[in-house]
Coordinates of C-alpha atoms in Angstrom, one line a residue:
Chain A
X1 CA 4.9 37.4 14.6
X2 CA 4.0 33.9 13.5
X3 CA 6.3 31.2 15.0
X4 CA 6.9 27.9 13.2
X5 CA 8.6 24.7 14.5
X6 CA 10.3 22.8 11.8
X7 CA 12.2 24.0 8.7
X8 CA 11.4 21.0 6.6
X9 CA 9.2 21.0 3.5
X10 CA 6.0 21.8 5.3
X11 CA 7.4 24.5 7.6
X12 CA 9.3 26.3 4.9
X13 CA 6.4 26.2 2.5
X14 CA 4.1 27.7 5.1
X15 CA 6.7 30.3 6.1
X16 CA 7.1 31.4 2.5
X17 CA 3.4 31.5 1.9
X18 CA 2.7 33.5 5.1
X19 CA 5.6 35.9 4.4
X20 CA 4.3 36.5 0.9
X21 CA 1.0 37.5 2.4
X22 CA 2.8 40.1 4.5
X23 CA 3.1 38.3 7.8
X24 CA 6.2 38.4 10.0
X25 CA 7.4 34.8 10.3
X26 CA 10.1 33.1 12.3
X27 CA 11.0 29.4 11.8
X28 CA 13.0 27.3 14.2
X29 CA 14.8 24.1 13.5
X30 CA 17.1 22.0 15.6
X31 CA 19.3 21.1 12.6
X32 CA 21.9 23.6 11.6
X33 CA 21.6 22.9 7.8
X34 CA 18.6 23.0 5.6
X35 CA 17.4 19.6 4.6
X36 CA 19.8 17.7 6.9
X37 CA 17.1 16.3 9.1
X38 CA 14.2 16.5 6.7
X39 CA 12.6 13.3 5.3
X40 CA 12.1 15.2 2.0
X41 CA 15.8 14.6 1.1
X42 CA 14.7 11.0 0.2
X43 CA 11.7 12.2 -1.8
X44 CA 11.3 11.6 -5.6
X45 CA 10.4 15.2 -6.1
X46 CA 7.7 14.1 -8.6
X47 CA 4.8 16.5 -9.2
X48 CA 2.6 13.7 -10.4
X49 CA -1.0 14.0 -9.2
X50 CA -2.6 12.1 -12.1
X51 CA -0.3 9.0 -11.5
X52 CA -0.7 9.2 -7.8
X53 CA -4.5 9.1 -8.2
X54 CA -4.2 5.3 -8.9
X55 CA -3.8 4.6 -5.2
X56 CA -4.9 7.9 -3.5
X57 CA -8.0 9.9 -3.1
X58 CA -9.2 12.5 -5.6
X59 CA -7.7 15.2 -3.3
X60 CA -4.2 14.5 -4.7
X61 CA -5.5 16.0 -8.0
X62 CA -7.6 18.8 -6.5
X63 CA -4.9 19.9 -4.1
X64 CA -1.9 19.0 -6.2
X65 CA -3.1 20.7 -9.4
X66 CA -1.4 24.0 -8.7
X67 CA 1.9 22.6 -7.3
X68 CA 3.8 22.8 -10.6
X69 CA 3.1 26.6 -10.9
X70 CA 3.8 27.2 -7.3
X71 CA 7.2 25.5 -7.4
X72 CA 8.2 27.1 -10.6
X73 CA 8.4 30.4 -8.8
X74 CA 10.8 28.9 -6.3
X75 CA 13.1 26.3 -8.0
X76 CA 13.7 24.8 -11.5
X77 CA 10.8 22.5 -12.4
X78 CA 11.1 20.1 -15.3
X79 CA 7.9 19.9 -17.1
X80 CA 8.6 16.7 -19.0
X81 CA 5.7 14.6 -18.0
X82 CA 5.7 11.0 -16.6
X83 CA 6.2 8.0 -18.9
X84 CA 4.8 4.8 -17.5
X85 CA 5.7 1.5 -19.1
X86 CA 5.3 -2.2 -18.3
X87 CA 7.0 -5.4 -19.5
X88 CA 4.8 -7.4 -22.0
X89 CA 3.9 -9.9 -19.3
X90 CA 2.5 -7.2 -17.0
X91 CA 0.4 -5.5 -19.6
X92 CA -2.8 -6.3 -17.6
X93 CA -1.3 -4.0 -14.9
X94 CA -1.1 -1.2 -17.4
X95 CA -4.7 -1.6 -18.4
X96 CA -5.8 -1.5 -14.8
X97 CA -3.7 1.6 -14.1
X98 CA -5.2 3.3 -17.1
X99 CA -8.7 2.4 -16.0
X100 CA -8.1 4.1 -12.6
X101 CA -6.3 7.3 -13.7
X102 CA -6.8 10.2 -16.1
X103 CA -4.7 12.8 -17.7
X104 CA -2.7 10.4 -19.9
X105 CA -2.5 9.3 -23.5
X106 CA -1.7 5.7 -24.5
X107 CA 1.6 5.4 -26.3
X108 CA 3.0 2.6 -28.4
X109 CA 6.6 1.5 -29.1
X110 CA 7.3 4.3 -31.7
X111 CA 5.9 7.1 -29.4
X112 CA 7.9 5.7 -26.4
X113 CA 11.0 5.8 -28.6
X114 CA 10.2 9.4 -29.7
X115 CA 9.8 10.5 -26.1
X116 CA 12.8 8.6 -24.7
X117 CA 15.1 7.3 -27.4
X118 CA 17.1 5.3 -24.8
X119 CA 14.0 3.1 -24.4
X120 CA 13.9 2.2 -28.1
X121 CA 12.6 -1.3 -28.7
X122 CA 12.2 -2.1 -25.0
X123 CA 8.5 -1.4 -24.4
X124 CA 5.6 -1.7 -26.7
X125 CA 2.9 -0.1 -24.6
X126 CA 2.8 2.8 -22.1
X127 CA 1.0 5.7 -20.7
X128 CA 2.2 9.3 -21.0
X129 CA 1.0 11.8 -18.4
X130 CA 2.2 14.9 -20.2
X131 CA 1.1 17.5 -17.6
X132 CA 3.3 16.1 -14.8
X133 CA 6.7 17.4 -13.8
X134 CA 9.6 16.8 -11.4
X135 CA 12.1 18.8 -9.4
X136 CA 15.2 18.1 -7.4
X137 CA 14.0 17.8 -3.8
X138 CA 17.3 18.7 -2.1
X139 CA 17.8 21.8 -4.4
X140 CA 14.1 22.5 -4.1
X141 CA 14.3 22.7 -0.3
X142 CA 17.3 25.0 -0.3
X143 CA 15.8 27.2 -2.9
X144 CA 12.6 27.3 -0.9
X145 CA 14.5 28.4 2.2
X146 CA 16.2 31.1 0.2
X147 CA 12.9 32.3 -1.2
X148 CA 11.5 32.4 2.3
X149 CA 14.4 34.4 3.7
X150 CA 14.1 36.8 0.7
X151 CA 10.5 37.2 1.5
X152 CA 11.5 38.3 5.0
X153 CA 11.3 35.0 7.0
X154 CA 13.5 34.9 10.0
X155 CA 15.1 31.5 9.7
X156 CA 16.7 30.2 13.0
X157 CA 18.7 27.1 12.2
X158 CA 20.4 25.3 15.0
X159 CA 17.7 26.6 17.4
X160 CA 15.1 24.2 18.9
X161 CA 11.7 25.8 18.8
X162 CA 10.2 27.3 22.0
X163 CA 7.6 25.2 23.8
X164 CA 4.7 27.2 22.4
X165 CA 4.6 28.0 18.7
X166 CA 1.8 29.1 16.4
X167 CA 2.5 26.4 13.8
X168 CA 4.0 22.9 14.3
X169 CA 5.5 21.3 11.1
X170 CA 7.8 18.8 12.8
X171 CA 6.6 15.7 11.0
X172 CA 6.9 12.4 12.9
X173 CA 8.0 14.0 16.2
X174 CA 4.5 15.6 16.4
X175 CA 3.1 12.1 16.8
X176 CA 3.1 12.6 20.5
X177 CA 0.2 15.0 20.1
X178 CA -1.3 13.8 16.8
X179 CA -2.1 10.3 18.0
X180 CA -3.3 8.9 14.7
X181 CA -0.1 9.8 12.9
X182 CA 2.0 6.8 11.8
X183 CA 5.3 6.3 10.0
X184 CA 5.5 4.6 6.6
X185 CA 9.1 3.6 5.9
X186 CA 10.5 4.3 2.4
X187 CA 13.8 3.2 0.9
X188 CA 15.5 4.7 -2.1
X189 CA 18.8 4.7 -4.0
X190 CA 20.7 7.1 -6.2
X191 CA 22.5 5.7 -9.2
X192 CA 25.2 7.3 -11.3
X193 CA 25.0 6.0 -14.9
X194 CA 27.2 8.0 -17.3
X195 CA 25.8 8.0 -20.9
X196 CA 22.3 7.0 -20.1
X197 CA 20.0 9.7 -21.5
X198 CA 16.6 9.7 -19.7
X199 CA 14.9 13.1 -19.5
X200 CA 11.7 12.5 -17.5
X201 CA 10.3 10.5 -14.7
X202 CA 9.8 6.9 -15.7
X203 CA 7.5 4.5 -13.9
X204 CA 7.7 0.8 -14.3
X205 CA 4.5 -1.1 -13.4
X206 CA 5.2 -4.4 -11.8
X207 CA 2.7 -6.4 -9.6
X208 CA 5.2 -6.7 -6.7
X209 CA 7.8 -3.9 -7.2
X210 CA 6.4 -0.8 -8.8
X211 CA 9.4 1.5 -9.5
X212 CA 10.0 5.1 -10.4
X213 CA 13.2 6.6 -11.7
X214 CA 13.7 10.3 -11.6
X215 CA 16.5 12.0 -13.5
X216 CA 18.6 14.3 -11.2
X217 CA 20.9 15.7 -13.9
X218 CA 24.6 15.0 -14.2
X219 CA 24.0 11.4 -15.1
X220 CA 22.4 10.8 -11.7
X221 CA 19.0 9.0 -11.2
X222 CA 17.0 8.5 -8.1
X223 CA 15.0 5.2 -7.8
X224 CA 12.4 4.4 -5.3
X225 CA 10.6 3.6 -3.2
X226 CA 9.3 1.0 -0.8
X227 CA 6.3 1.5 1.4
X228 CA 6.5 -0.4 4.6
X229 CA 4.4 0.1 7.7
X230 CA 7.3 0.5 10.0
X231 CA 9.0 3.0 12.2
X232 CA 12.5 1.5 11.7
X233 CA 15.2 3.8 10.4
X234 CA 17.8 1.1 9.9
X235 CA 19.6 1.2 6.5
X236 CA 17.9 -0.2 3.5
X237 CA 17.3 -4.0 3.6
X238 CA 18.9 -6.3 1.1
X239 CA 15.4 -7.5 -0.1
X240 CA 14.2 -3.9 -0.7
X241 CA 17.4 -2.9 -2.4
X242 CA 17.6 -6.0 -4.6
X243 CA 14.0 -5.5 -5.6
X244 CA 14.6 -1.8 -6.5
X245 CA 17.8 -2.6 -8.4
X246 CA 16.2 -5.5 -10.3
X247 CA 13.3 -3.4 -11.4
X248 CA 15.7 -0.7 -12.5
X249 CA 17.5 -3.3 -14.6
X250 CA 14.2 -4.2 -16.2
X251 CA 13.7 -0.6 -17.1
X252 CA 17.1 -0.4 -18.8
X253 CA 20.0 -2.9 -18.8
X254 CA 22.5 -0.1 -19.0
X255 CA 21.7 0.6 -15.4
X256 CA 23.5 -2.7 -14.5
X257 CA 26.7 -0.8 -14.9
X258 CA 25.6 2.2 -12.8
X259 CA 27.2 3.0 -9.5
X260 CA 25.0 2.9 -6.5
X261 CA 26.2 6.2 -5.0
X262 CA 23.7 6.5 -2.2
X263 CA 20.9 4.6 -0.4
X264 CA 18.5 6.1 2.0
X265 CA 15.7 5.5 4.4
X266 CA 13.0 7.9 5.5
X267 CA 9.8 7.8 7.5
X268 CA 6.8 9.4 5.9
X269 CA 4.4 10.8 8.4
X270 CA 0.8 9.7 7.5
X271 CA -2.7 9.9 8.8
X272 CA -5.1 7.0 8.3
X273 CA -6.4 8.3 5.0
X274 CA -2.8 9.0 3.8
X275 CA -3.8 12.7 3.2
X276 CA -2.3 15.7 4.9
X277 CA -4.3 17.6 7.5
X278 CA -4.3 20.9 9.3
X279 CA -5.3 20.4 13.0
X280 CA -5.8 22.9 15.8
X281 CA -4.7 21.7 19.2
X282 CA -4.6 24.2 22.0
X283 CA -2.9 27.4 20.7
X284 CA -1.0 25.6 18.0
X285 CA -1.9 24.7 14.5
X286 CA -0.3 21.5 13.1
X287 CA 0.4 20.7 9.5
X288 CA 1.3 17.1 9.1
X289 CA 0.7 13.8 7.3
X290 CA 2.2 14.8 3.9
X291 CA 3.0 11.1 3.4
X292 CA 4.5 10.4 0.0
X293 CA 3.1 13.6 -1.4
X294 CA 5.2 16.3 0.2
X295 CA 6.3 18.3 -2.8
X296 CA 2.9 17.8 -4.5
X297 CA 0.7 18.8 -1.6
X298 CA 2.8 21.2 0.4
X299 CA 1.8 24.3 -1.6
X300 CA -1.9 23.7 -1.3
X301 CA -1.5 22.9 2.4
X302 CA 0.6 26.0 3.0
X303 CA -2.2 28.0 1.5
X304 CA -4.7 26.4 3.8
X305 CA -2.5 27.2 6.8
X306 CA -2.1 30.8 5.6
X307 CA -5.9 31.1 5.2
X308 CA -6.3 29.9 8.8
X309 CA -3.6 32.1 10.3
X310 CA -4.3 35.2 8.2
X311 CA -8.0 34.9 7.4
X312 CA -8.1 38.5 6.3
X313 CA -5.7 37.8 3.4
X314 CA -7.7 34.9 2.1
X315 CA -10.0 36.6 -0.4
X316 CA -7.5 39.3 -1.5
X317 CA -4.9 36.6 -2.1
X318 CA -7.2 34.4 -4.1
X319 CA -8.3 37.3 -6.3
X320 CA -4.7 38.2 -6.9
X321 CA -3.8 34.6 -7.8
X322 CA -6.8 34.3 -10.2
X323 CA -5.9 37.5 -12.0
X324 CA -2.2 36.5 -12.2
Chain B
X1 CA -18.7 -22.1 12.6
X2 CA -16.3 -23.1 15.4
X3 CA -12.5 -22.5 14.9
X4 CA -10.7 -24.3 17.7
X5 CA -12.6 -23.0 20.8
X6 CA -14.1 -19.9 19.3
X7 CA -17.5 -19.5 17.7
X8 CA -17.4 -17.4 14.6
X9 CA -20.4 -15.9 12.9
X10 CA -18.9 -14.4 9.7
X11 CA -17.5 -16.8 7.1
X12 CA -15.3 -14.2 5.5
X13 CA -11.8 -13.8 6.8
X14 CA -10.1 -10.7 5.4
X15 CA -6.4 -9.9 4.9
X16 CA -5.1 -6.4 5.7
X17 CA -2.3 -5.9 3.2
X18 CA -2.0 -3.8 0.1
X19 CA -4.9 -1.3 0.7
X20 CA -4.5 2.3 -0.5
X21 CA -4.7 3.5 3.1
X22 CA -5.5 2.4 6.6
X23 CA -8.7 4.4 6.3
X24 CA -9.8 2.4 3.2
X25 CA -8.8 -0.8 5.0
X26 CA -11.0 0.1 8.0
X27 CA -13.9 0.8 5.8
X28 CA -13.5 -2.4 3.9
X29 CA -13.3 -4.5 7.1
X30 CA -16.5 -2.8 8.3
X31 CA -18.3 -3.5 5.0
X32 CA -17.1 -7.1 5.0
X33 CA -18.6 -7.9 8.4
X34 CA -15.5 -10.0 9.1
X35 CA -14.7 -10.9 12.6
X36 CA -11.3 -12.2 11.8
X37 CA -8.5 -10.2 10.1
X38 CA -5.1 -11.6 9.2
X39 CA -2.0 -9.5 9.8
X40 CA 1.3 -10.4 8.3
X41 CA 4.5 -9.9 10.2
X42 CA 7.4 -9.0 8.1
X43 CA 10.6 -9.9 9.6
X44 CA 11.6 -6.2 9.7
X45 CA 8.6 -5.2 11.7
X46 CA 8.9 -7.9 14.3
X47 CA 10.9 -5.5 16.5
X48 CA 7.7 -3.6 17.2
X49 CA 8.4 -1.0 14.6
X50 CA 5.0 -1.7 12.9
X51 CA 3.2 -0.6 16.0
X52 CA 1.6 2.5 14.4
X53 CA -0.2 0.4 11.9
X54 CA -1.0 -2.4 14.2
X55 CA -2.5 -0.2 16.9
X56 CA -5.0 1.0 14.2
X57 CA -5.9 -2.7 13.5
X58 CA -6.3 -3.5 17.2
X59 CA -8.9 -0.7 17.5
X60 CA -11.1 -2.5 15.0
X61 CA -12.7 -4.9 17.5
X62 CA -11.8 -7.9 15.2
X63 CA -10.0 -11.1 16.2
X64 CA -6.5 -11.0 14.8
X65 CA -5.0 -14.0 13.0
X66 CA -1.3 -13.2 12.6
X67 CA 0.4 -15.0 9.7
X68 CA 3.9 -16.0 8.8
X69 CA 3.6 -14.7 5.3
X70 CA 6.9 -14.8 3.4
X71 CA 8.6 -17.4 5.6
X72 CA 10.5 -20.0 3.6
X73 CA 11.8 -22.3 6.3
X74 CA 10.5 -24.1 9.4
X75 CA 12.8 -22.1 11.6
X76 CA 11.7 -18.7 10.2
X77 CA 8.0 -19.6 10.5
X78 CA 8.3 -20.8 14.1
X79 CA 10.3 -17.8 15.1
X80 CA 7.8 -15.5 13.4
X81 CA 4.9 -17.3 15.1
X82 CA 6.5 -16.7 18.5
X83 CA 6.9 -13.0 17.8
X84 CA 3.3 -12.9 16.7
X85 CA 2.1 -14.5 19.9
X86 CA 3.9 -11.9 22.0
X87 CA 2.8 -9.0 19.9
X88 CA -0.8 -9.8 19.5
X89 CA -1.4 -11.9 22.6
X90 CA -3.1 -14.8 20.8
X91 CA -2.5 -18.5 20.3
X92 CA -3.8 -18.3 16.8
X93 CA -1.3 -18.5 13.9
X94 CA -1.9 -18.7 10.2
X95 CA 1.0 -20.9 9.2
X96 CA 2.5 -20.1 5.8
X97 CA 5.8 -21.8 4.7
X98 CA 6.5 -20.8 1.1
X99 CA 8.2 -23.4 -1.2
X100 CA 8.8 -21.2 -4.2
X101 CA 9.0 -17.5 -4.4
X102 CA 7.3 -17.1 -7.9
X103 CA 4.5 -19.6 -7.2
X104 CA 4.1 -18.8 -3.5
X105 CA 3.2 -22.5 -3.3
X106 CA 3.2 -24.0 0.2
X107 CA 6.2 -26.2 1.1
X108 CA 3.9 -28.9 2.5
X109 CA 6.8 -30.9 4.1
X110 CA 8.1 -27.9 6.1
X111 CA 4.5 -26.9 6.8
X112 CA 3.7 -30.2 8.5
X113 CA 6.9 -30.0 10.5
X114 CA 6.3 -26.4 11.6
X115 CA 2.7 -27.2 12.5
X116 CA 3.8 -30.0 14.8
X117 CA 6.3 -27.9 16.6
X118 CA 3.9 -25.0 17.0
X119 CA 1.0 -27.2 18.2
X120 CA 3.2 -28.9 20.8
X121 CA 4.1 -25.4 21.9
X122 CA 0.4 -24.5 22.5
X123 CA -0.4 -22.7 19.3
X124 CA -3.7 -23.1 17.4
X125 CA -2.5 -23.5 13.9
X126 CA -4.3 -22.4 10.7
X127 CA -2.2 -24.0 8.0
X128 CA -2.1 -22.6 4.5
X129 CA -1.9 -25.8 2.4
X130 CA -2.7 -27.3 -1.0
X131 CA -5.8 -29.4 -1.7
X132 CA -3.8 -32.6 -1.2
X133 CA -5.8 -34.9 1.1
X134 CA -2.7 -36.8 2.4
X135 CA -1.1 -33.6 3.4
X136 CA -4.3 -32.6 5.1
X137 CA -4.2 -35.9 7.1
X138 CA -0.6 -35.2 8.2
X139 CA -1.6 -31.7 9.3
X140 CA -4.4 -33.1 11.4
X141 CA -2.0 -35.7 12.9
X142 CA 0.3 -32.8 13.7
X143 CA -2.4 -31.3 15.8
X144 CA -4.2 -28.9 13.4
X145 CA -7.9 -28.6 13.8
X146 CA -8.5 -26.4 10.8
X147 CA -7.3 -26.7 7.2
X148 CA -6.9 -23.9 4.7
X149 CA -6.5 -25.2 1.2
X150 CA -5.7 -22.9 -1.7
X151 CA -8.1 -22.0 -4.4
X152 CA -5.3 -20.8 -6.7
X153 CA -1.9 -19.2 -6.2
X154 CA -1.7 -16.2 -3.8
X155 CA -2.8 -13.0 -5.4
X156 CA -3.5 -14.6 -8.7
X157 CA -7.3 -14.0 -8.6
X158 CA -7.8 -17.1 -10.7
X159 CA -10.7 -18.5 -8.6
X160 CA -10.9 -22.2 -7.8
X161 CA -8.5 -24.1 -10.1
X162 CA -9.4 -27.5 -8.8
X163 CA -13.0 -27.6 -7.5
X164 CA -13.1 -31.4 -7.7
X165 CA -10.2 -31.7 -5.3
X166 CA -11.9 -29.3 -2.9
X167 CA -15.1 -31.3 -3.1
X168 CA -13.2 -34.5 -2.4
X169 CA -11.5 -32.8 0.6
X170 CA -14.9 -31.8 2.0
X171 CA -16.1 -35.4 1.7
X172 CA -12.9 -36.7 3.3
X173 CA -12.8 -34.3 6.2
X174 CA -16.5 -33.9 7.0
X175 CA -15.9 -32.5 10.5
X176 CA -12.8 -30.3 10.0
X177 CA -13.4 -26.6 9.3
X178 CA -12.1 -26.0 5.7
X179 CA -11.3 -22.4 4.7
X180 CA -10.3 -21.6 1.1
X181 CA -7.3 -19.4 1.4
X182 CA -5.9 -17.6 -1.7
X183 CA -6.8 -17.3 -5.3
X184 CA -10.3 -15.8 -5.0
X185 CA -10.7 -13.0 -7.6
X186 CA -14.4 -12.3 -7.8
X187 CA -17.5 -12.7 -5.6
X188 CA -18.6 -15.6 -7.8
X189 CA -15.4 -17.5 -6.9
X190 CA -16.2 -17.1 -3.2
X191 CA -19.8 -18.3 -3.9
X192 CA -18.5 -21.4 -5.7
X193 CA -16.2 -22.2 -2.8
X194 CA -19.1 -22.0 -0.3
X195 CA -21.4 -24.1 -2.6
X196 CA -18.7 -26.8 -2.4
X197 CA -19.3 -26.9 1.3
X198 CA -16.2 -25.0 2.4
X199 CA -16.7 -23.4 5.9
X200 CA -15.2 -20.1 5.1
X201 CA -13.1 -18.0 2.7
X202 CA -10.0 -16.0 3.4
X203 CA -9.1 -13.4 0.9
X204 CA -7.1 -10.2 0.6
X205 CA -6.0 -9.0 -2.8
X206 CA -9.4 -9.3 -4.4
X207 CA -10.7 -6.6 -2.0
X208 CA -7.5 -4.5 -1.5
X209 CA -6.8 -4.1 -5.2
X210 CA -10.4 -3.5 -6.3
X211 CA -11.2 0.0 -7.5
X212 CA -13.6 0.4 -4.5
X213 CA -12.4 -2.0 -1.8
X214 CA -15.2 -1.3 0.6
X215 CA -17.9 -2.1 -2.0
X216 CA -16.0 -5.3 -3.0
X217 CA -15.7 -6.3 0.6
X218 CA -19.5 -6.0 0.9
X219 CA -20.0 -7.9 -2.3
X220 CA -17.8 -10.8 -1.1
X221 CA -19.7 -10.9 2.2
X222 CA -23.0 -11.2 0.3
X223 CA -21.5 -13.8 -2.1
X224 CA -20.3 -15.9 0.8
X225 CA -23.7 -15.9 2.5
X226 CA -25.4 -16.8 -0.8
X227 CA -23.0 -19.7 -1.4
X228 CA -23.4 -21.0 2.1
X229 CA -27.2 -20.8 2.1
X230 CA -27.2 -22.5 -1.3
X231 CA -25.1 -25.3 0.1
X232 CA -27.3 -25.7 3.1
X233 CA -30.4 -25.7 1.0
X234 CA -29.3 -28.8 -0.8
X235 CA -29.3 -27.7 -4.4
X236 CA -30.7 -29.8 -7.2
X237 CA -28.4 -31.8 -9.4
X238 CA -27.8 -30.8 -13.0
X239 CA -29.7 -32.9 -15.6
X240 CA -28.9 -33.5 -19.2
X241 CA -32.4 -32.9 -20.5
X242 CA -35.0 -30.3 -19.9
X243 CA -37.8 -30.8 -17.3
X244 CA -40.8 -28.4 -17.6
X245 CA -41.0 -26.0 -14.8
X246 CA -44.7 -25.3 -15.5
X247 CA -47.1 -27.9 -14.2
X248 CA -48.8 -30.1 -16.8
X249 CA -51.9 -29.9 -14.8
X250 CA -54.1 -27.0 -15.9
X251 CA -52.9 -26.9 -19.5
X252 CA -55.6 -25.6 -21.9
X253 CA -57.6 -28.5 -23.4
X254 CA -57.6 -27.7 -27.1
X255 CA -59.8 -30.6 -28.1

């Protein structure tokens, strides 16, 4: 029996992966509802390794490349790509972004309009990352929990983990043991804007306030996110919120009439290189530091964890995946 | 170079914001050889909630120059300076009072006022100012012993917009350490500042936003050493006409 502390994104992804490889798994979480205490509820849910490469190491692409297929077995994944645009005065930012990334094609006004008719006439230059995708993080976590249970995982919600577990996926609370773990505060908002048709993740490049907007369906859109070196969980600040909303307005003026139905603040656990890590401490394995790449990197990290905990399944499993 | 009562070897001061990760930042600081790093205190982290990041900076064995980045009033800047003194246990403060949020231009009137208050309170103030000599005079009267004139607006990477004003400043304040703060985009900008006789350069975005921050940090360090040595070596003055660099003596006698 493999025991896991934490039924957030990391814990559930590992549980699911381990159960699929035939292990008996039990997951504990203090919270009595899936996702209630998980920082992933504030995530964008973007599977966007090529965009993320602009400010992250190459590992986001090598580890994140298979995330879209992995998640497609669990929850609806929208393979619509990412459209990145910039106002005319920030065109230099677009050139720089293009220089530092790959996996896109440059698009002009007509192509932008063809991709997202709602943006007609608004932007004359952009980058289209056609291999990227997005999912709904809250639905995704619930679907992941269901898939894990279906695969045989014993999910103990409302039960704090025992002192000694095989795998710790508790995020920031593990900072007591993982001393170089730090919180990076992120703030987001959810807008309700009936009538605005946007079908894929949009990113707006801006030197001060880079913004992403992810469609959530039902006329809802998630916008985010700030990155602040802080452990504060206080509600979103006026400055952050006004920056986010202003940037959203630049993206599309119709958003001025949107209702702000939710704002949220989460602390992303991060190591100094902002990449996740599997660490052995005593008898416990720790998976932590998913930072702003939870949905993107959790599948690859869960596979690494499974390889460590079930080394005998590693080769067989890889063969099976390659032939699949 | 002596800044207040501290001798400093490296003439590059490095800012710590906007790097892709703390690991990249650490690497860049090492490659820069900087002894002084600036740390900005956002209002929202002054409750100590930025401790995770700061503890990584404290481990770097550099002197920390906290700054009041983003403050728009005397009161805000003074309050932030006090918080910085408690958090980092230093009398140093890089004093920034911003006068306009798009230009990030210093509000020199508020700057002089805040510098006076902080100096009287025992701070050693590093004021981020313009290249205006009269303002510089007022800052010295307020108790500052270092001046940090801008090269160009913060984060703009335009290089030195007014080299003549900086040269005049050097001539007017021969004994005050002058540190060009803001506007540096490329290593050649830093070299030019040093060739003008500036004592040091403070930069952040040019390194943090480079494709390879560590390599750019190293390039900046080399550029600053080159500019300084060039200045100390007393460079030749430009001339309008050519002067042969080969000696006339020893020319072949074709007669």
